[in-house]
PDB file of C-alpha atoms in Angstrom:
ATOM      1  CA  UNK A 238      90.641  42.529  88.974  1.00  0.00           C
ATOM      2  CA  UNK A 239      87.625  41.588  90.444  1.00  0.00           C
ATOM      3  CA  UNK A 240      86.485  43.738  93.497  1.00  0.00           C
ATOM      4  CA  UNK A 241      83.399  42.683  95.547  1.00  0.00           C
ATOM      5  CA  UNK A 242      82.283  43.667  98.667  1.00  0.00           C
ATOM      6  CA  UNK A 243      80.619  41.187 100.896  1.00  0.00           C
ATOM      7  CA  UNK A 244      79.035  41.007 104.706  1.00  0.00           C
ATOM      8  CA  UNK A 245      80.990  42.190 107.965  1.00  0.00           C
ATOM      9  CA  UNK A 246      80.395  39.892 110.492  1.00  0.00           C
ATOM     10  CA  UNK A 247      81.863  39.897 114.083  1.00  0.00           C
ATOM     11  CA  UNK A 248      85.379  38.076 112.931  1.00  0.00           C
ATOM     12  CA  UNK A 249      86.149  40.304 109.796  1.00  0.00           C
ATOM     13  CA  UNK A 250      86.291  43.204 112.152  1.00  0.00           C
ATOM     14  CA  UNK A 251      88.280  40.966 114.363  1.00  0.00           C
ATOM     15  CA  UNK A 252      90.695  40.737 111.572  1.00  0.00           C
ATOM     16  CA  UNK A 253      90.059  44.024 110.149  1.00  0.00           C
ATOM     17  CA  UNK A 254      91.712  46.126 113.587  1.00  0.00           C
ATOM     18  CA  UNK A 255      94.615  43.488 113.672  1.00  0.00           C
ATOM     19  CA  UNK A 256      95.816  44.219 109.655  1.00  0.00           C
ATOM     20  CA  UNK A 257      94.515  47.673 110.165  1.00  0.00           C
ATOM     21  CA  UNK A 258      96.480  48.135 113.013  1.00  0.00           C
ATOM     22  CA  UNK A 259     100.051  49.065 111.845  1.00  0.00           C
ATOM     23  CA  UNK A 260     102.262  52.260 111.988  1.00  0.00           C
ATOM     24  CA  UNK A 261     101.596  52.420 108.010  1.00  0.00           C
ATOM     25  CA  UNK A 262      97.926  52.621 108.469  1.00  0.00           C
ATOM     26  CA  UNK A 263      97.621  54.655 111.935  1.00  0.00           C
ATOM     27  CA  UNK A 264      99.787  57.084 110.022  1.00  0.00           C
ATOM     28  CA  UNK A 265      97.011  57.991 107.198  1.00  0.00           C
ATOM     29  CA  UNK A 266      94.119  56.520 108.897  1.00  0.00           C
ATOM     30  CA  UNK A 267      92.641  57.311 112.797  1.00  0.00           C
ATOM     31  CA  UNK A 268      90.928  54.294 113.949  1.00  0.00           C
ATOM     32  CA  UNK A 269      88.770  54.680 116.784  1.00  0.00           C
ATOM     33  CA  UNK A 270      89.243  51.443 118.027  1.00  0.00           C
ATOM     34  CA  UNK A 271      92.286  51.516 120.479  1.00  0.00           C
ATOM     35  CA  UNK A 272      91.128  48.050 121.199  1.00  0.00           C
ATOM     36  CA  UNK A 273      90.098  44.447 119.192  1.00  0.00           C
ATOM     37  CA  UNK A 274      87.385  44.424 121.837  1.00  0.00           C
ATOM     38  CA  UNK A 275      86.627  47.885 120.575  1.00  0.00           C
ATOM     39  CA  UNK A 276      86.386  46.628 116.953  1.00  0.00           C
ATOM     40  CA  UNK A 277      84.473  43.708 117.716  1.00  0.00           C
ATOM     41  CA  UNK A 278      82.108  45.847 120.044  1.00  0.00           C
ATOM     42  CA  UNK A 279      81.828  48.591 117.688  1.00  0.00           C
ATOM     43  CA  UNK A 280      80.187  45.953 114.846  1.00  0.00           C
ATOM     44  CA  UNK A 281      77.849  44.561 117.093  1.00  0.00           C
ATOM     45  CA  UNK A 282      76.451  48.082 117.437  1.00  0.00           C
ATOM     46  CA  UNK A 283      76.136  48.695 113.915  1.00  0.00           C
ATOM     47  CA  UNK A 284      74.137  45.576 113.288  1.00  0.00           C
ATOM     48  CA  UNK A 285      71.239  47.420 115.527  1.00  0.00           C
ATOM     49  CA  UNK A 286      67.548  48.261 114.100  1.00  0.00           C
ATOM     50  CA  UNK A 287      68.205  51.568 113.649  1.00  0.00           C
ATOM     51  CA  UNK A 288      72.162  51.968 113.768  1.00  0.00           C
ATOM     52  CA  UNK A 289      74.392  54.920 112.841  1.00  0.00           C
ATOM     53  CA  UNK A 290      76.629  53.465 111.440  1.00  0.00           C
ATOM     54  CA  UNK A 291      77.265  50.537 107.969  1.00  0.00           C
ATOM     55  CA  UNK A 292      79.858  49.002 106.577  1.00  0.00           C
ATOM     56  CA  UNK A 293      81.085  45.858 104.227  1.00  0.00           C
ATOM     57  CA  UNK A 294      83.796  44.213 104.019  1.00  0.00           C
ATOM     58  CA  UNK A 295      86.898  44.363 100.842  1.00  0.00           C
ATOM     59  CA  UNK A 296      87.184  41.675  98.283  1.00  0.00           C
ATOM     60  CA  UNK A 297      89.809  41.502  95.848  1.00  0.00           C
ATOM     61  CA  UNK A 298      90.312  38.286  93.053  1.00  0.00           C
ATOM     62  CA  UNK A 299      88.464  36.629  96.428  1.00  0.00           C
ATOM     63  CA  UNK A 300      90.432  37.475  98.631  1.00  0.00           C
ATOM     64  CA  UNK A 301      89.665  39.902 101.856  1.00  0.00           C
ATOM     65  CA  UNK A 302      92.065  42.566 102.467  1.00  0.00           C
ATOM     66  CA  UNK A 303      89.995  45.570 103.460  1.00  0.00           C
ATOM     67  CA  UNK A 304      87.186  47.834 104.516  1.00  0.00           C
ATOM     68  CA  UNK A 305      84.755  50.481 103.725  1.00  0.00           C
ATOM     69  CA  UNK A 306      81.774  51.647 106.159  1.00  0.00           C
ATOM     70  CA  UNK A 307      79.704  54.911 106.354  1.00  0.00           C
ATOM     71  CA  UNK A 308      79.044  56.305 110.092  1.00  0.00           C
ATOM     72  CA  UNK A 309      77.372  59.006 111.618  1.00  0.00           C
ATOM     73  CA  UNK A 310      74.019  57.685 109.244  1.00  0.00           C
ATOM     74  CA  UNK A 311      71.261  60.475 109.304  1.00  0.00           C
ATOM     75  CA  UNK A 312      69.679  60.920 105.730  1.00  0.00           C
ATOM     76  CA  UNK A 313      68.310  64.223 106.658  1.00  0.00           C
ATOM     77  CA  UNK A 314      71.098  65.554 107.797  1.00  0.00           C
ATOM     78  CA  UNK A 315      74.345  67.525 105.728  1.00  0.00           C
ATOM     79  CA  UNK A 316      75.993  64.957 105.541  1.00  0.00           C
ATOM     80  CA  UNK A 317      74.153  62.455 105.712  1.00  0.00           C
ATOM     81  CA  UNK A 318      76.518  60.453 106.501  1.00  0.00           C
ATOM     82  CA  UNK A 319      80.435  60.086 106.711  1.00  0.00           C
ATOM     83  CA  UNK A 320      82.595  57.411 104.880  1.00  0.00           C
ATOM     84  CA  UNK A 321      85.966  55.890 104.777  1.00  0.00           C
ATOM     85  CA  UNK A 322      87.782  53.187 103.735  1.00  0.00           C
ATOM     86  CA  UNK A 323      91.195  50.988 104.246  1.00  0.00           C
ATOM     87  CA  UNK A 324      93.053  48.192 102.492  1.00  0.00           C
ATOM     88  CA  UNK A 325      94.946  46.834 104.611  1.00  0.00           C
ATOM     89  CA  UNK A 326      97.081  44.519 102.349  1.00  0.00           C
ATOM     90  CA  UNK A 327      99.957  46.855 101.128  1.00  0.00           C
ATOM     91  CA  UNK A 328     100.613  45.479  98.048  1.00  0.00           C
ATOM     92  CA  UNK A 329      97.240  46.433  96.202  1.00  0.00           C
ATOM     93  CA  UNK A 330      97.753  49.603  97.358  1.00  0.00           C
ATOM     94  CA  UNK A 331      97.787  52.244  94.533  1.00  0.00           C
ATOM     95  CA  UNK A 332      95.999  49.843  91.935  1.00  0.00           C
ATOM     96  CA  UNK A 333      92.787  51.119  91.804  1.00  0.00           C
ATOM     97  CA  UNK A 334      91.020  48.620  94.804  1.00  0.00           C
ATOM     98  CA  UNK A 335      89.845  51.530  97.103  1.00  0.00           C
ATOM     99  CA  UNK A 336      88.386  53.493  94.160  1.00  0.00           C
ATOM    100  CA  UNK A 337      86.605  50.428  93.288  1.00  0.00           C
ATOM    101  CA  UNK A 338      85.291  49.297  96.588  1.00  0.00           C
ATOM    102  CA  UNK A 339      84.269  52.750  97.303  1.00  0.00           C
ATOM    103  CA  UNK A 340      82.369  52.913  94.339  1.00  0.00           C
ATOM    104  CA  UNK A 341      80.286  50.170  94.994  1.00  0.00           C
ATOM    105  CA  UNK A 342      79.549  51.028  98.149  1.00  0.00           C
ATOM    106  CA  UNK A 343      78.071  54.896  97.545  1.00  0.00           C
ATOM    107  CA  UNK A 344      75.759  52.492  94.748  1.00  0.00           C
ATOM    108  CA  UNK A 345      74.739  50.613  97.792  1.00  0.00           C
ATOM    109  CA  UNK A 346      73.904  53.020 100.445  1.00  0.00           C
ATOM    110  CA  UNK A 347      72.662  56.007  99.176  1.00  0.00           C
ATOM    111  CA  UNK A 348      69.508  53.966  97.771  1.00  0.00           C
ATOM    112  CA  UNK A 349      69.585  52.029 100.399  1.00  0.00           C
ATOM    113  CA  UNK A 350      69.608  54.867 104.066  1.00  0.00           C
ATOM    114  CA  UNK A 351      68.047  58.044 101.392  1.00  0.00           C
ATOM    115  CA  UNK A 352      70.979  60.104 101.436  1.00  0.00           C
ATOM    116  CA  UNK A 353      71.449  63.261  99.589  1.00  0.00           C
ATOM    117  CA  UNK A 354      74.638  64.544 100.876  1.00  0.00           C
ATOM    118  CA  UNK A 355      78.550  61.986 101.906  1.00  0.00           C
ATOM    119  CA  UNK A 356      81.348  63.450 103.765  1.00  0.00           C
ATOM    120  CA  UNK A 357      85.215  62.390 104.293  1.00  0.00           C
ATOM    121  CA  UNK A 358      87.769  63.102 105.767  1.00  0.00           C
ATOM    122  CA  UNK A 359      91.410  62.284 104.766  1.00  0.00           C
ATOM    123  CA  UNK A 360      95.045  63.997 105.946  1.00  0.00           C
ATOM    124  CA  UNK A 361      96.197  66.381 103.590  1.00  0.00           C
ATOM    125  CA  UNK A 362      99.059  64.419 102.783  1.00  0.00           C
ATOM    126  CA  UNK A 363      97.397  61.700 101.898  1.00  0.00           C
ATOM    127  CA  UNK A 364      97.258  61.663  97.962  1.00  0.00           C
ATOM    128  CA  UNK A 365      96.424  58.404  97.397  1.00  0.00           C
ATOM    129  CA  UNK A 366      92.812  58.906  99.861  1.00  0.00           C
ATOM    130  CA  UNK A 367      92.179  62.104  97.678  1.00  0.00           C
ATOM    131  CA  UNK A 368      92.546  60.557  94.994  1.00  0.00           C
ATOM    132  CA  UNK A 369      89.704  57.479  96.254  1.00  0.00           C
ATOM    133  CA  UNK A 370      87.476  60.511  96.482  1.00  0.00           C
ATOM    134  CA  UNK A 371      87.932  62.787  93.786  1.00  0.00           C
ATOM    135  CA  UNK A 372      87.607  59.763  91.551  1.00  0.00           C
ATOM    136  CA  UNK A 373      83.779  58.991  93.035  1.00  0.00           C
ATOM    137  CA  UNK A 374      82.990  62.699  92.797  1.00  0.00           C
ATOM    138  CA  UNK A 375      84.010  64.611  95.961  1.00  0.00           C
ATOM    139  CA  UNK A 376      84.766  67.996  95.905  1.00  0.00           C
ATOM    140  CA  UNK A 377      86.790  69.450  98.231  1.00  0.00           C
ATOM    141  CA  UNK A 378      85.248  71.743 101.131  1.00  0.00           C
ATOM    142  CA  UNK A 379      87.651  72.876 103.203  1.00  0.00           C
ATOM    143  CA  UNK A 380      91.293  72.707 104.324  1.00  0.00           C
ATOM    144  CA  UNK A 381      92.406  72.214 108.555  1.00  0.00           C
ATOM    145  CA  UNK A 382      94.968  72.076 110.922  1.00  0.00           C
ATOM    146  CA  UNK A 383      93.702  69.412 114.218  1.00  0.00           C
ATOM    147  CA  UNK A 384      96.075  68.824 116.760  1.00  0.00           C
ATOM    148  CA  UNK A 385      99.369  70.215 114.639  1.00  0.00           C
ATOM    149  CA  UNK A 386      98.293  67.858 111.378  1.00  0.00           C
ATOM    150  CA  UNK A 387      96.703  68.980 108.038  1.00  0.00           C
ATOM    151  CA  UNK A 388      93.213  67.460 107.080  1.00  0.00           C
ATOM    152  CA  UNK A 389      90.616  68.251 104.307  1.00  0.00           C
ATOM    153  CA  UNK A 390      86.799  67.424 104.522  1.00  0.00           C
ATOM    154  CA  UNK A 391      85.216  66.583 101.034  1.00  0.00           C
ATOM    155  CA  UNK A 392      81.622  66.052 100.241  1.00  0.00           C
ATOM    156  CA  UNK A 393      79.326  63.997  97.698  1.00  0.00           C
ATOM    157  CA  UNK A 394      76.229  66.081  96.519  1.00  0.00           C
ATOM    158  CA  UNK A 395      74.109  63.867  95.160  1.00  0.00           C
ATOM    159  CA  UNK A 396      70.956  66.056  94.689  1.00  0.00           C
TER     160      UNK A 396
END
């Protein structure tokens, strides 16, 4: 399968929100935006100079199937940014699409933003997300419970 990253647009942000706004995805990925309008506004904010977030679309064999993004970008901080990803096409779950896409994204954002560390959160029962992070070199730093949900914080040290 040919995995590529593409540019985000207001239209892809809208489509992504609609595709991610399912019960199955919301159970594994809490979404910040509650409406499509919020999702599009967040996209526009990411396009401003000095924005603290950046994202790309995920394409598998020429079809738009998900997104990968970073937020809280602060190259001098620890972590220098947080990463997240979602493949919203269920037929591709468990096929390595997110792992490959995250690897491509990391090779782009690390030099682009001068990052030394990256962080990521996932729910403890989201085994697929844990595998994606570990395949890309992230290590478990902390396990915690928030709002009754067991979660994990992973970090990738690049130095």
